[in-house]
PDB file of C-alpha atoms in Angstrom:
ATOM      1  CA  MET A   1      76.199 -12.650 -12.016  1.00 41.00           C
ATOM      2  CA  LEU A   2      74.239  -9.526 -12.942  1.00 50.00           C
ATOM      3  CA  ASP A   3      73.582  -7.271  -9.966  1.00 49.00           C
ATOM      4  CA  ASN A   4      71.238  -4.665 -11.393  1.00 55.00           C
ATOM      5  CA  SER A   5      69.519  -3.715  -8.162  1.00 53.00           C
ATOM      6  CA  PRO A   6      69.087   0.062  -8.027  1.00 51.00           C
ATOM      7  CA  PRO A   7      71.286   2.082  -5.693  1.00 55.00           C
ATOM      8  CA  ASP A   8      69.508   2.587  -2.376  1.00 53.00           C
ATOM      9  CA  ARG A   9      70.460   6.245  -2.125  1.00 62.00           C
ATOM     10  CA  ASN A  10      70.322   9.291  -4.342  1.00 73.00           C
ATOM     11  CA  LEU A  11      73.795   9.734  -5.788  1.00 87.00           C
ATOM     12  CA  ALA A  12      72.794  12.683  -7.947  1.00 84.00           C
ATOM     13  CA  LEU A  13      74.081  15.510  -5.782  1.00 88.00           C
ATOM     14  CA  ASP A  14      77.346  13.663  -5.163  1.00 93.00           C
ATOM     15  CA  LEU A  15      77.805  13.249  -8.906  1.00 95.00           C
ATOM     16  CA  VAL A  16      77.311  16.911  -9.697  1.00 96.00           C
ATOM     17  CA  ARG A  17      80.295  17.684  -7.490  1.00 95.00           C
ATOM     18  CA  VAL A  18      82.280  15.372  -9.778  1.00 96.00           C
ATOM     19  CA  THR A  19      81.327  17.206 -12.973  1.00 97.00           C
ATOM     20  CA  GLU A  20      81.736  20.589 -11.301  1.00 97.00           C
ATOM     21  CA  ALA A  21      85.298  19.678 -10.339  1.00 95.00           C
ATOM     22  CA  ALA A  22      86.159  18.578 -13.870  1.00 96.00           C
ATOM     23  CA  ALA A  23      84.615  21.694 -15.412  1.00 97.00           C
ATOM     24  CA  LEU A  24      86.414  24.008 -12.997  1.00 95.00           C
ATOM     25  CA  ALA A  25      89.756  22.310 -13.603  1.00 94.00           C
ATOM     26  CA  SER A  26      89.399  22.465 -17.374  1.00 94.00           C
ATOM     27  CA  THR A  27      88.236  26.069 -17.567  1.00 93.00           C
ATOM     28  CA  GLN A  28      91.799  27.341 -17.115  1.00 91.00           C
ATOM     29  CA  TRP A  29      92.615  25.694 -20.476  1.00 95.00           C
ATOM     30  CA  VAL A  30      89.715  27.193 -22.430  1.00 96.00           C
ATOM     31  CA  GLY A  31      91.020  28.859 -25.582  1.00 96.00           C
ATOM     32  CA  ARG A  32      94.644  27.904 -25.017  1.00 96.00           C
ATOM     33  CA  GLY A  33      94.829  25.344 -27.824  1.00 96.00           C
ATOM     34  CA  GLN A  34      95.961  22.433 -25.642  1.00 95.00           C
ATOM     35  CA  LYS A  35      93.397  19.613 -25.779  1.00 93.00           C
ATOM     36  CA  GLU A  36      95.502  17.089 -23.858  1.00 91.00           C
ATOM     37  CA  SER A  37      96.267  19.500 -21.019  1.00 93.00           C
ATOM     38  CA  ALA A  38      92.597  20.391 -20.660  1.00 94.00           C
ATOM     39  CA  ASP A  39      91.519  16.740 -20.712  1.00 92.00           C
ATOM     40  CA  GLY A  40      94.245  15.767 -18.231  1.00 91.00           C
ATOM     41  CA  ALA A  41      93.187  18.470 -15.775  1.00 93.00           C
ATOM     42  CA  ALA A  42      89.544  17.396 -16.030  1.00 94.00           C
ATOM     43  CA  VAL A  43      90.367  13.698 -15.604  1.00 93.00           C
ATOM     44  CA  ASN A  44      92.494  14.302 -12.513  1.00 91.00           C
ATOM     45  CA  ALA A  45      89.863  16.515 -10.916  1.00 93.00           C
ATOM     46  CA  MET A  46      87.058  14.086 -11.706  1.00 94.00           C
ATOM     47  CA  ARG A  47      88.988  11.121 -10.325  1.00 91.00           C
ATOM     48  CA  SER A  48      89.861  12.914  -7.073  1.00 91.00           C
ATOM     49  CA  VAL A  49      86.215  13.660  -6.316  1.00 93.00           C
ATOM     50  CA  LEU A  50      84.928  10.288  -7.540  1.00 94.00           C
ATOM     51  CA  ASP A  51      87.172   8.567  -5.036  1.00 91.00           C
ATOM     52  CA  VAL A  52      85.242  10.033  -2.088  1.00 92.00           C
ATOM     53  CA  VAL A  53      81.738   9.309  -3.413  1.00 94.00           C
ATOM     54  CA  SER A  54      79.984   6.585  -1.428  1.00 93.00           C
ATOM     55  CA  MET A  55      79.766   3.871  -4.088  1.00 94.00           C
ATOM     56  CA  ASP A  56      81.623   0.881  -5.452  1.00 95.00           C
ATOM     57  CA  GLY A  57      81.904   1.926  -9.070  1.00 95.00           C
ATOM     58  CA  THR A  58      83.463   0.413 -12.170  1.00 94.00           C
ATOM     59  CA  VAL A  59      84.175   2.557 -15.216  1.00 95.00           C
ATOM     60  CA  ILE A  60      82.518   0.861 -18.192  1.00 95.00           C
ATOM     61  CA  ILE A  61      82.761   3.807 -20.553  1.00 93.00           C
ATOM     62  CA  GLY A  62      85.948   5.822 -20.205  1.00 87.00           C
ATOM     63  CA  GLU A  63      86.629   8.501 -22.769  1.00 55.00           C
ATOM     64  CA  GLY A  64      90.027   8.952 -24.406  1.00 44.00           C
ATOM     65  CA  GLU A  65      90.834   5.738 -26.266  1.00 47.00           C
ATOM     66  CA  LYS A  66      90.028   6.995 -29.727  1.00 41.00           C
ATOM     67  CA  ASP A  67      92.419   9.953 -29.616  1.00 44.00           C
ATOM     68  CA  ASN A  68      95.023   8.793 -27.100  1.00 47.00           C
ATOM     69  CA  ALA A  69      93.926  11.448 -24.615  1.00 45.00           C
ATOM     70  CA  PRO A  70      94.322  11.019 -20.853  1.00 52.00           C
ATOM     71  CA  MET A  71      91.402   9.073 -19.455  1.00 64.00           C
ATOM     72  CA  LEU A  72      89.580   7.310 -16.709  1.00 83.00           C
ATOM     73  CA  PHE A  73      90.233   3.873 -18.138  1.00 85.00           C
ATOM     74  CA  ASN A  74      87.704   1.102 -18.706  1.00 87.00           C
ATOM     75  CA  GLY A  75      87.608  -1.225 -15.721  1.00 88.00           C
ATOM     76  CA  GLU A  76      88.968   1.346 -13.265  1.00 89.00           C
ATOM     77  CA  HIS A  77      87.378   1.152  -9.824  1.00 91.00           C
ATOM     78  CA  VAL A  78      86.210   4.429  -8.339  1.00 93.00           C
ATOM     79  CA  GLY A  79      84.318   5.501  -5.236  1.00 93.00           C
ATOM     80  CA  ASP A  80      85.090   4.784  -1.611  1.00 92.00           C
ATOM     81  CA  GLY A  81      83.885   1.170  -1.971  1.00 91.00           C
ATOM     82  CA  ALA A  82      81.279   1.522   0.763  1.00 89.00           C
ATOM     83  CA  GLY A  83      78.203   2.251  -1.302  1.00 84.00           C
ATOM     84  CA  PRO A  84      76.214   0.411  -3.991  1.00 90.00           C
ATOM     85  CA  LYS A  85      77.885  -1.426  -6.858  1.00 94.00           C
ATOM     86  CA  VAL A  86      77.377   0.633 -10.002  1.00 96.00           C
ATOM     87  CA  ASP A  87      78.493   1.017 -13.602  1.00 97.00           C
ATOM     88  CA  ILE A  88      79.926   4.379 -14.596  1.00 97.00           C
ATOM     89  CA  ALA A  89      80.217   6.175 -17.924  1.00 96.00           C
ATOM     90  CA  VAL A  90      82.296   9.348 -17.973  1.00 95.00           C
ATOM     91  CA  ASP A  91      83.415  12.045 -20.335  1.00 94.00           C
ATOM     92  CA  PRO A  92      85.490  14.526 -18.316  1.00 94.00           C
ATOM     93  CA  ILE A  93      85.326  16.881 -21.293  1.00 95.00           C
ATOM     94  CA  GLU A  94      82.731  16.280 -23.956  1.00 95.00           C
ATOM     95  CA  GLY A  95      84.116  18.698 -26.497  1.00 94.00           C
ATOM     96  CA  THR A  96      87.882  18.893 -26.060  1.00 93.00           C
ATOM     97  CA  THR A  97      88.239  20.836 -29.312  1.00 94.00           C
ATOM     98  CA  PRO A  98      85.706  23.521 -28.324  1.00 95.00           C
ATOM     99  CA  THR A  99      87.467  23.777 -24.969  1.00 96.00           C
ATOM    100  CA  ALA A 100      90.890  24.189 -26.545  1.00 96.00           C
ATOM    101  CA  MET A 101      89.612  26.643 -29.154  1.00 95.00           C
ATOM    102  CA  GLY A 102      87.399  28.642 -26.804  1.00 95.00           C
ATOM    103  CA  ARG A 103      84.206  27.685 -28.623  1.00 95.00           C
ATOM    104  CA  GLY A 104      80.800  26.864 -27.186  1.00 95.00           C
ATOM    105  CA  GLY A 105      79.411  23.399 -26.552  1.00 95.00           C
ATOM    106  CA  ALA A 106      81.843  21.819 -24.063  1.00 97.00           C
ATOM    107  CA  MET A 107      80.742  20.175 -20.832  1.00 98.00           C
ATOM    108  CA  SER A 108      81.779  17.571 -18.277  1.00 97.00           C
ATOM    109  CA  VAL A 109      79.408  14.626 -17.922  1.00 97.00           C
ATOM    110  CA  ILE A 110      78.924  11.433 -15.924  1.00 97.00           C
ATOM    111  CA  ALA A 111      76.268   8.709 -15.907  1.00 97.00           C
ATOM    112  CA  VAL A 112      75.784   6.027 -13.253  1.00 97.00           C
ATOM    113  CA  ALA A 113      73.512   2.965 -13.297  1.00 96.00           C
ATOM    114  CA  GLY A 114      73.143  -0.452 -11.688  1.00 95.00           C
ATOM    115  CA  ASN A 115      76.031  -2.883 -11.765  1.00 95.00           C
ATOM    116  CA  GLY A 116      76.217  -4.848 -15.022  1.00 96.00           C
ATOM    117  CA  SER A 117      73.715  -2.625 -16.817  1.00 97.00           C
ATOM    118  CA  MET A 118      75.851  -0.618 -19.267  1.00 98.00           C
ATOM    119  CA  PHE A 119      76.626  -1.764 -22.799  1.00 97.00           C
ATOM    120  CA  PHE A 120      80.318  -1.975 -23.669  1.00 96.00           C
ATOM    121  CA  PRO A 121      80.922  -1.287 -27.389  1.00 95.00           C
ATOM    122  CA  GLY A 122      84.253  -3.076 -27.509  1.00 93.00           C
ATOM    123  CA  PRO A 123      86.376  -2.142 -30.538  1.00 94.00           C
ATOM    124  CA  ILE A 124      83.642  -0.056 -32.176  1.00 95.00           C
ATOM    125  CA  VAL A 125      84.344   3.648 -31.680  1.00 95.00           C
ATOM    126  CA  TYR A 126      81.281   5.002 -33.497  1.00 97.00           C
ATOM    127  CA  MET A 127      77.546   4.315 -33.692  1.00 98.00           C
ATOM    128  CA  ASP A 128      74.814   5.469 -36.046  1.00 98.00           C
ATOM    129  CA  LYS A 129      72.277   7.185 -33.757  1.00 98.00           C
ATOM    130  CA  LEU A 130      68.736   8.447 -33.563  1.00 98.00           C
ATOM    131  CA  ALA A 131      67.464  10.218 -30.433  1.00 98.00           C
ATOM    132  CA  THR A 132      64.115  11.838 -29.714  1.00 98.00           C
ATOM    133  CA  GLY A 133      61.884  12.948 -26.888  1.00 97.00           C
ATOM    134  CA  PRO A 134      58.866  10.963 -25.654  1.00 96.00           C
ATOM    135  CA  GLU A 135      56.759  11.742 -28.743  1.00 96.00           C
ATOM    136  CA  GLY A 136      59.174   9.870 -30.969  1.00 96.00           C
ATOM    137  CA  VAL A 137      59.028   6.595 -29.040  1.00 95.00           C
ATOM    138  CA  GLY A 138      57.478   3.991 -31.336  1.00 94.00           C
ATOM    139  CA  ALA A 139      57.245   6.446 -34.220  1.00 97.00           C
ATOM    140  CA  VAL A 140      60.816   6.620 -35.514  1.00 98.00           C
ATOM    141  CA  SER A 141      63.385   3.939 -36.255  1.00 98.00           C
ATOM    142  CA  LEU A 142      66.876   3.482 -37.650  1.00 98.00           C
ATOM    143  CA  ASP A 143      65.254   1.060 -40.091  1.00 97.00           C
ATOM    144  CA  LEU A 144      63.501   4.050 -41.701  1.00 98.00           C
ATOM    145  CA  SER A 145      65.189   6.605 -43.927  1.00 97.00           C
ATOM    146  CA  PRO A 146      66.049  10.027 -42.458  1.00 98.00           C
ATOM    147  CA  ARG A 147      63.259  11.550 -44.568  1.00 97.00           C
ATOM    148  CA  GLU A 148      60.741   9.014 -43.259  1.00 98.00           C
ATOM    149  CA  ASN A 149      61.830   9.677 -39.676  1.00 98.00           C
ATOM    150  CA  VAL A 150      61.246  13.408 -40.073  1.00 98.00           C
ATOM    151  CA  ILE A 151      57.776  12.750 -41.468  1.00 98.00           C
ATOM    152  CA  GLU A 152      56.881  10.218 -38.764  1.00 98.00           C
ATOM    153  CA  LEU A 153      58.095  12.466 -35.957  1.00 98.00           C
ATOM    154  CA  ALA A 154      56.082  15.368 -37.352  1.00 98.00           C
ATOM    155  CA  LYS A 155      52.986  13.131 -37.375  1.00 98.00           C
ATOM    156  CA  ALA A 156      53.630  12.068 -33.785  1.00 97.00           C
ATOM    157  CA  ARG A 157      54.098  15.677 -32.699  1.00 96.00           C
ATOM    158  CA  ARG A 158      51.088  16.789 -34.767  1.00 97.00           C
ATOM    159  CA  CYS A 159      53.070  19.450 -36.549  1.00 97.00           C
ATOM    160  CA  GLN A 160      54.494  20.233 -39.969  1.00 98.00           C
ATOM    161  CA  THR A 161      57.884  18.855 -41.001  1.00 98.00           C
ATOM    162  CA  SER A 162      59.016  22.472 -41.284  1.00 98.00           C
ATOM    163  CA  GLU A 163      58.601  22.709 -37.505  1.00 97.00           C
ATOM    164  CA  ILE A 164      61.023  19.822 -36.853  1.00 98.00           C
ATOM    165  CA  THR A 165      64.658  20.628 -36.034  1.00 98.00           C
ATOM    166  CA  VAL A 166      67.251  17.867 -36.394  1.00 98.00           C
ATOM    167  CA  ALA A 167      70.677  18.071 -34.746  1.00 98.00           C
ATOM    168  CA  ILE A 168      73.510  16.564 -36.816  1.00 98.00           C
ATOM    169  CA  LEU A 169      77.250  16.592 -36.237  1.00 97.00           C
ATOM    170  CA  ASP A 170      78.924  18.830 -38.801  1.00 96.00           C
ATOM    171  CA  ARG A 171      81.049  16.193 -40.548  1.00 96.00           C
ATOM    172  CA  PRO A 172      81.740  15.400 -44.234  1.00 97.00           C
ATOM    173  CA  ARG A 173      80.252  11.918 -43.718  1.00 97.00           C
ATOM    174  CA  HIS A 174      76.866  13.510 -43.061  1.00 98.00           C
ATOM    175  CA  GLN A 175      76.478  15.499 -46.282  1.00 97.00           C
ATOM    176  CA  GLU A 176      73.915  13.122 -47.800  1.00 97.00           C
ATOM    177  CA  LEU A 177      72.086  12.867 -44.470  1.00 98.00           C
ATOM    178  CA  ILE A 178      71.857  16.654 -44.253  1.00 98.00           C
ATOM    179  CA  GLU A 179      70.494  16.933 -47.785  1.00 97.00           C
ATOM    180  CA  GLU A 180      67.869  14.243 -47.181  1.00 98.00           C
ATOM    181  CA  VAL A 181      66.669  15.806 -43.920  1.00 98.00           C
ATOM    182  CA  ARG A 182      66.361  19.171 -45.657  1.00 97.00           C
ATOM    183  CA  SER A 183      64.450  17.541 -48.514  1.00 97.00           C
ATOM    184  CA  ALA A 184      61.817  16.508 -45.960  1.00 97.00           C
ATOM    185  CA  GLY A 185      61.359  20.162 -45.055  1.00 97.00           C
ATOM    186  CA  ALA A 186      63.009  19.997 -41.635  1.00 98.00           C
ATOM    187  CA  ARG A 187      65.442  22.483 -40.171  1.00 97.00           C
ATOM    188  CA  ILE A 188      68.953  21.415 -39.241  1.00 97.00           C
ATOM    189  CA  SER A 189      71.070  22.418 -36.274  1.00 97.00           C
ATOM    190  CA  LEU A 190      74.683  21.575 -37.125  1.00 96.00           C
ATOM    191  CA  ILE A 191      76.754  20.820 -34.026  1.00 94.00           C
ATOM    192  CA  GLY A 192      80.529  20.994 -33.960  1.00 91.00           C
ATOM    193  CA  ASP A 193      81.471  18.451 -31.289  1.00 86.00           C
ATOM    194  CA  GLY A 194      79.780  16.225 -28.757  1.00 81.00           C
ATOM    195  CA  ASP A 195      76.287  14.910 -29.314  1.00 94.00           C
ATOM    196  CA  VAL A 196      75.309  14.002 -25.737  1.00 97.00           C
ATOM    197  CA  ALA A 197      73.889  17.473 -25.120  1.00 97.00           C
ATOM    198  CA  ALA A 198      71.972  17.359 -28.406  1.00 97.00           C
ATOM    199  CA  ALA A 199      70.483  13.976 -27.499  1.00 98.00           C
ATOM    200  CA  ILE A 200      69.353  15.276 -24.104  1.00 98.00           C
ATOM    201  CA  LEU A 201      67.896  18.419 -25.673  1.00 98.00           C
ATOM    202  CA  THR A 202      65.526  16.332 -27.814  1.00 98.00           C
ATOM    203  CA  ALA A 203      63.591  15.378 -24.675  1.00 97.00           C
ATOM    204  CA  LEU A 204      63.564  18.743 -22.874  1.00 96.00           C
ATOM    205  CA  PRO A 205      60.373  20.774 -23.467  1.00 91.00           C
ATOM    206  CA  SER A 206      62.272  24.065 -23.503  1.00 90.00           C
ATOM    207  CA  SER A 207      64.618  22.933 -26.284  1.00 94.00           C
ATOM    208  CA  ASN A 208      64.474  23.765 -29.986  1.00 93.00           C
ATOM    209  CA  VAL A 209      65.941  20.356 -30.933  1.00 97.00           C
ATOM    210  CA  ASP A 210      63.482  17.581 -31.815  1.00 98.00           C
ATOM    211  CA  MET A 211      65.707  14.781 -33.088  1.00 98.00           C
ATOM    212  CA  LEU A 212      69.365  13.774 -33.276  1.00 98.00           C
ATOM    213  CA  LEU A 213      70.593  11.856 -36.310  1.00 98.00           C
ATOM    214  CA  GLY A 214      73.959  10.662 -37.562  1.00 98.00           C
ATOM    215  CA  VAL A 215      77.164   8.879 -36.676  1.00 98.00           C
ATOM    216  CA  GLY A 216      78.878   9.830 -33.421  1.00 97.00           C
ATOM    217  CA  GLY A 217      80.914   8.310 -30.627  1.00 95.00           C
ATOM    218  CA  SER A 218      79.867   5.010 -29.045  1.00 95.00           C
ATOM    219  CA  PRO A 219      80.672   6.165 -25.479  1.00 94.00           C
ATOM    220  CA  GLU A 220      78.411   9.173 -25.964  1.00 96.00           C
ATOM    221  CA  ALA A 221      75.521   6.886 -26.970  1.00 97.00           C
ATOM    222  CA  VAL A 222      75.699   5.047 -23.637  1.00 97.00           C
ATOM    223  CA  ILE A 223      75.946   8.277 -21.640  1.00 97.00           C
ATOM    224  CA  ALA A 224      73.022   9.771 -23.549  1.00 98.00           C
ATOM    225  CA  ALA A 225      70.930   6.637 -22.967  1.00 98.00           C
ATOM    226  CA  ALA A 226      71.295   7.041 -19.210  1.00 97.00           C
ATOM    227  CA  GLY A 227      70.267  10.679 -19.400  1.00 97.00           C
ATOM    228  CA  LEU A 228      67.324  10.065 -21.725  1.00 98.00           C
ATOM    229  CA  GLN A 229      65.922   7.424 -19.368  1.00 97.00           C
ATOM    230  CA  CYS A 230      65.580  10.186 -16.789  1.00 96.00           C
ATOM    231  CA  ILE A 231      63.354  12.324 -19.021  1.00 97.00           C
ATOM    232  CA  ASP A 232      61.440   9.648 -20.984  1.00 96.00           C
ATOM    233  CA  GLY A 233      63.403  10.226 -24.173  1.00 97.00           C
ATOM    234  CA  ALA A 234      64.829   7.422 -26.272  1.00 98.00           C
ATOM    235  CA  ILE A 235      67.876   6.611 -28.343  1.00 98.00           C
ATOM    236  CA  GLN A 236      68.522   3.982 -30.982  1.00 98.00           C
ATOM    237  CA  ALA A 237      71.999   3.082 -32.108  1.00 98.00           C
ATOM    238  CA  ARG A 238      73.727   0.703 -34.492  1.00 98.00           C
ATOM    239  CA  LEU A 239      77.435  -0.139 -34.333  1.00 98.00           C
ATOM    240  CA  TRP A 240      79.312   1.613 -37.151  1.00 98.00           C
ATOM    241  CA  PRO A 241      82.778   0.166 -37.930  1.00 97.00           C
ATOM    242  CA  ARG A 242      85.223   2.668 -39.398  1.00 96.00           C
ATOM    243  CA  ASP A 243      87.015   0.104 -41.542  1.00 96.00           C
ATOM    244  CA  GLU A 244      87.244  -3.603 -42.334  1.00 97.00           C
ATOM    245  CA  GLU A 245      89.733  -4.261 -39.551  1.00 97.00           C
ATOM    246  CA  GLU A 246      87.440  -2.775 -36.903  1.00 96.00           C
ATOM    247  CA  ARG A 247      84.483  -4.617 -38.405  1.00 97.00           C
ATOM    248  CA  GLN A 248      86.292  -7.958 -38.212  1.00 97.00           C
ATOM    249  CA  LYS A 249      87.355  -7.354 -34.607  1.00 97.00           C
ATOM    250  CA  ALA A 250      83.747  -6.712 -33.653  1.00 97.00           C
ATOM    251  CA  LEU A 251      82.503  -9.821 -35.438  1.00 97.00           C
ATOM    252  CA  ASP A 252      85.222 -11.921 -33.809  1.00 97.00           C
ATOM    253  CA  ALA A 253      84.115 -10.577 -30.416  1.00 96.00           C
ATOM    254  CA  GLY A 254      80.511 -11.602 -31.111  1.00 97.00           C
ATOM    255  CA  TYR A 255      78.942  -8.218 -31.811  1.00 97.00           C
ATOM    256  CA  ASP A 256      75.908  -8.021 -34.101  1.00 98.00           C
ATOM    257  CA  LEU A 257      76.588  -5.124 -36.469  1.00 97.00           C
ATOM    258  CA  THR A 258      73.048  -5.149 -37.889  1.00 97.00           C
ATOM    259  CA  ALA A 259      71.133  -4.970 -34.610  1.00 98.00           C
ATOM    260  CA  ILE A 260      69.432  -1.797 -33.428  1.00 98.00           C
ATOM    261  CA  LEU A 261      70.369  -1.088 -29.839  1.00 98.00           C
ATOM    262  CA  HIS A 262      67.578   0.646 -27.963  1.00 98.00           C
ATOM    263  CA  THR A 263      67.824   2.747 -24.815  1.00 98.00           C
ATOM    264  CA  SER A 264      67.439  -0.230 -22.498  1.00 97.00           C
ATOM    265  CA  ASP A 265      70.047  -2.190 -24.471  1.00 98.00           C
ATOM    266  CA  LEU A 266      72.580   0.572 -23.877  1.00 98.00           C
ATOM    267  CA  VAL A 267      71.698   1.048 -20.196  1.00 98.00           C
ATOM    268  CA  ASN A 268      69.503  -1.663 -18.691  1.00 97.00           C
ATOM    269  CA  SER A 269      68.789  -0.179 -15.287  1.00 94.00           C
ATOM    270  CA  GLN A 270      65.700   1.156 -13.531  1.00 89.00           C
ATOM    271  CA  ASP A 271      67.747   3.696 -11.609  1.00 92.00           C
ATOM    272  CA  CYS A 272      70.042   5.868 -13.699  1.00 95.00           C
ATOM    273  CA  PHE A 273      71.791   9.063 -12.695  1.00 96.00           C
ATOM    274  CA  PHE A 274      73.055  11.736 -15.063  1.00 97.00           C
ATOM    275  CA  ALA A 275      75.003  14.881 -14.231  1.00 98.00           C
ATOM    276  CA  ALA A 276      76.654  17.450 -16.472  1.00 98.00           C
ATOM    277  CA  THR A 277      78.344  20.805 -15.893  1.00 98.00           C
ATOM    278  CA  GLY A 278      78.997  23.368 -18.595  1.00 98.00           C
ATOM    279  CA  ILE A 279      82.574  24.296 -19.468  1.00 98.00           C
ATOM    280  CA  THR A 280      81.714  26.677 -22.310  1.00 97.00           C
ATOM    281  CA  ASN A 281      78.275  28.017 -23.219  1.00 96.00           C
ATOM    282  CA  SER A 282      75.738  25.812 -25.011  1.00 95.00           C
ATOM    283  CA  GLU A 283      71.971  25.580 -25.398  1.00 94.00           C
ATOM    284  CA  LEU A 284      71.902  23.046 -22.569  1.00 96.00           C
ATOM    285  CA  LEU A 285      74.290  24.669 -20.074  1.00 97.00           C
ATOM    286  CA  ARG A 286      76.144  27.899 -19.416  1.00 97.00           C
ATOM    287  CA  GLY A 287      79.900  27.669 -19.192  1.00 97.00           C
ATOM    288  CA  VAL A 288      82.052  28.420 -16.152  1.00 96.00           C
ATOM    289  CA  ARG A 289      82.161  32.148 -15.362  1.00 95.00           C
ATOM    290  CA  THR A 290      84.742  33.817 -13.161  1.00 91.00           C
ATOM    291  CA  ARG A 291      84.418  37.155 -11.433  1.00 87.00           C
ATOM    292  CA  ARG A 292      85.733  38.869  -8.287  1.00 85.00           C
ATOM    293  CA  GLY A 293      87.457  35.785  -6.940  1.00 89.00           C
ATOM    294  CA  GLU A 294      84.500  33.497  -7.641  1.00 93.00           C
ATOM    295  CA  ALA A 295      83.757  30.806 -10.214  1.00 94.00           C
ATOM    296  CA  ILE A 296      80.130  30.114 -11.133  1.00 96.00           C
ATOM    297  CA  THR A 297      79.076  26.748 -12.561  1.00 97.00           C
ATOM    298  CA  HIS A 298      75.821  25.679 -14.196  1.00 98.00           C
ATOM    299  CA  SER A 299      74.809  22.016 -14.047  1.00 98.00           C
ATOM    300  CA  ILE A 300      71.941  19.664 -14.787  1.00 98.00           C
ATOM    301  CA  VAL A 301      71.303  16.611 -12.592  1.00 97.00           C
ATOM    302  CA  MET A 302      68.727  13.896 -13.303  1.00 96.00           C
ATOM    303  CA  ARG A 303      67.511  10.607 -11.854  1.00 96.00           C
ATOM    304  CA  SER A 304      65.384   8.093 -13.763  1.00 95.00           C
ATOM    305  CA  ARG A 305      63.569   6.569 -10.777  1.00 93.00           C
ATOM    306  CA  SER A 306      62.020   9.858  -9.657  1.00 93.00           C
ATOM    307  CA  LYS A 307      62.196  11.639 -13.065  1.00 94.00           C
ATOM    308  CA  THR A 308      63.619  14.589 -11.171  1.00 93.00           C
ATOM    309  CA  VAL A 309      65.546  17.154 -13.196  1.00 95.00           C
ATOM    310  CA  ARG A 310      67.536  19.743 -11.285  1.00 96.00           C
ATOM    311  CA  THR A 311      69.474  22.684 -12.643  1.00 97.00           C
ATOM    312  CA  ILE A 312      72.102  23.948 -10.239  1.00 97.00           C
ATOM    313  CA  GLU A 313      74.019  27.195 -10.259  1.00 97.00           C
ATOM    314  CA  ALA A 314      76.883  27.035  -7.784  1.00 96.00           C
ATOM    315  CA  VAL A 315      79.267  29.751  -6.651  1.00 95.00           C
ATOM    316  CA  HIS A 316      82.790  28.589  -5.776  1.00 93.00           C
ATOM    317  CA  ARG A 317      85.544  30.599  -4.112  1.00 91.00           C
ATOM    318  CA  VAL A 318      88.597  30.547  -6.378  1.00 86.00           C
ATOM    319  CA  GLU A 319      90.939  30.713  -3.388  1.00 81.00           C
ATOM    320  CA  LYS A 320      89.422  27.528  -1.969  1.00 71.00           C
ATOM    321  CA  LEU A 321      89.529  25.813  -5.350  1.00 70.00           C
ATOM    322  CA  ARG A 322      93.245  26.479  -5.596  1.00 70.00           C
ATOM    323  CA  ASN A 323      93.744  24.732  -2.280  1.00 61.00           C
ATOM    324  CA  PHE A 324      92.193  21.636  -3.876  1.00 58.00           C
ATOM    325  CA  HIS A 325      94.233  22.145  -7.094  1.00 56.00           C
ATOM    326  CA  LEU A 326      91.053  22.606  -9.130  1.00 66.00           C
ATOM    327  CA  MET A 327      92.075  25.983 -10.521  1.00 62.00           C
ATOM    328  CA  ALA A 328      95.412  27.605 -11.269  1.00 56.00           C
TER     329      ALA A 328
END
């Protein structure tokens, strides 16, 4: 039976401690070329803090399956069991490659919503996505062409298409998409890894990103949906099988591969929480900085019920972090 009653307490500040822990643990692996070691450190740190958060959580979206990385697995129970029943989507490191290579754009992220509210994509690893801020709601659609979406968003924003910036993952599969968006007169921001941050940026007034388009990870779509609900943005997604075998598995499991999944289809909850902490620098968050025995983290924390968005800069004593095995 669906239990989608909203949590009766604000979990946001508890959750930021979770992403801070994962970011701090992974920062020792930045630039060292070891994706699995970085991901493992972040997972272990995230799990240790999750276990003391006052909630009865079930991991619905656990990152790691598509590349055999260490993970918080789907179905894992986390929290101390005393609080509200909730669904959890996690990505201990969104951007393992940037972390390993010392590039920008990596962060640790978690989303929490009412029990039974999060969409589980099953065997489908990727989705075709479209995300915008509030102005795009009702104006854009995955049923339109990329060119049409640029034009419609420009109309909704009362601007020229040349003033629209579209974030797209820098992948060979997106070459035609990139050319079509440019043909509409829009600017493109190519992103290397991880599209959750880009989706969130579409709905932040201070951002230069207006729309996200293209194929990216299914787990990231669910996480982004929770975050966008907090800031009145929206995401649309369509399951995107990689091959015939994956397609058949999805059909056998009852998935509709033609349906457009909207924000509320991905996370159907009136009370969502989203927290993220930067590992390396990005437009959304600054990465972890260390100096004089201290580590400084930069995080964003949001709640859909109150529409509150907090940015938090925290100073951590490295000596204390070592006692908790969060830093080497």
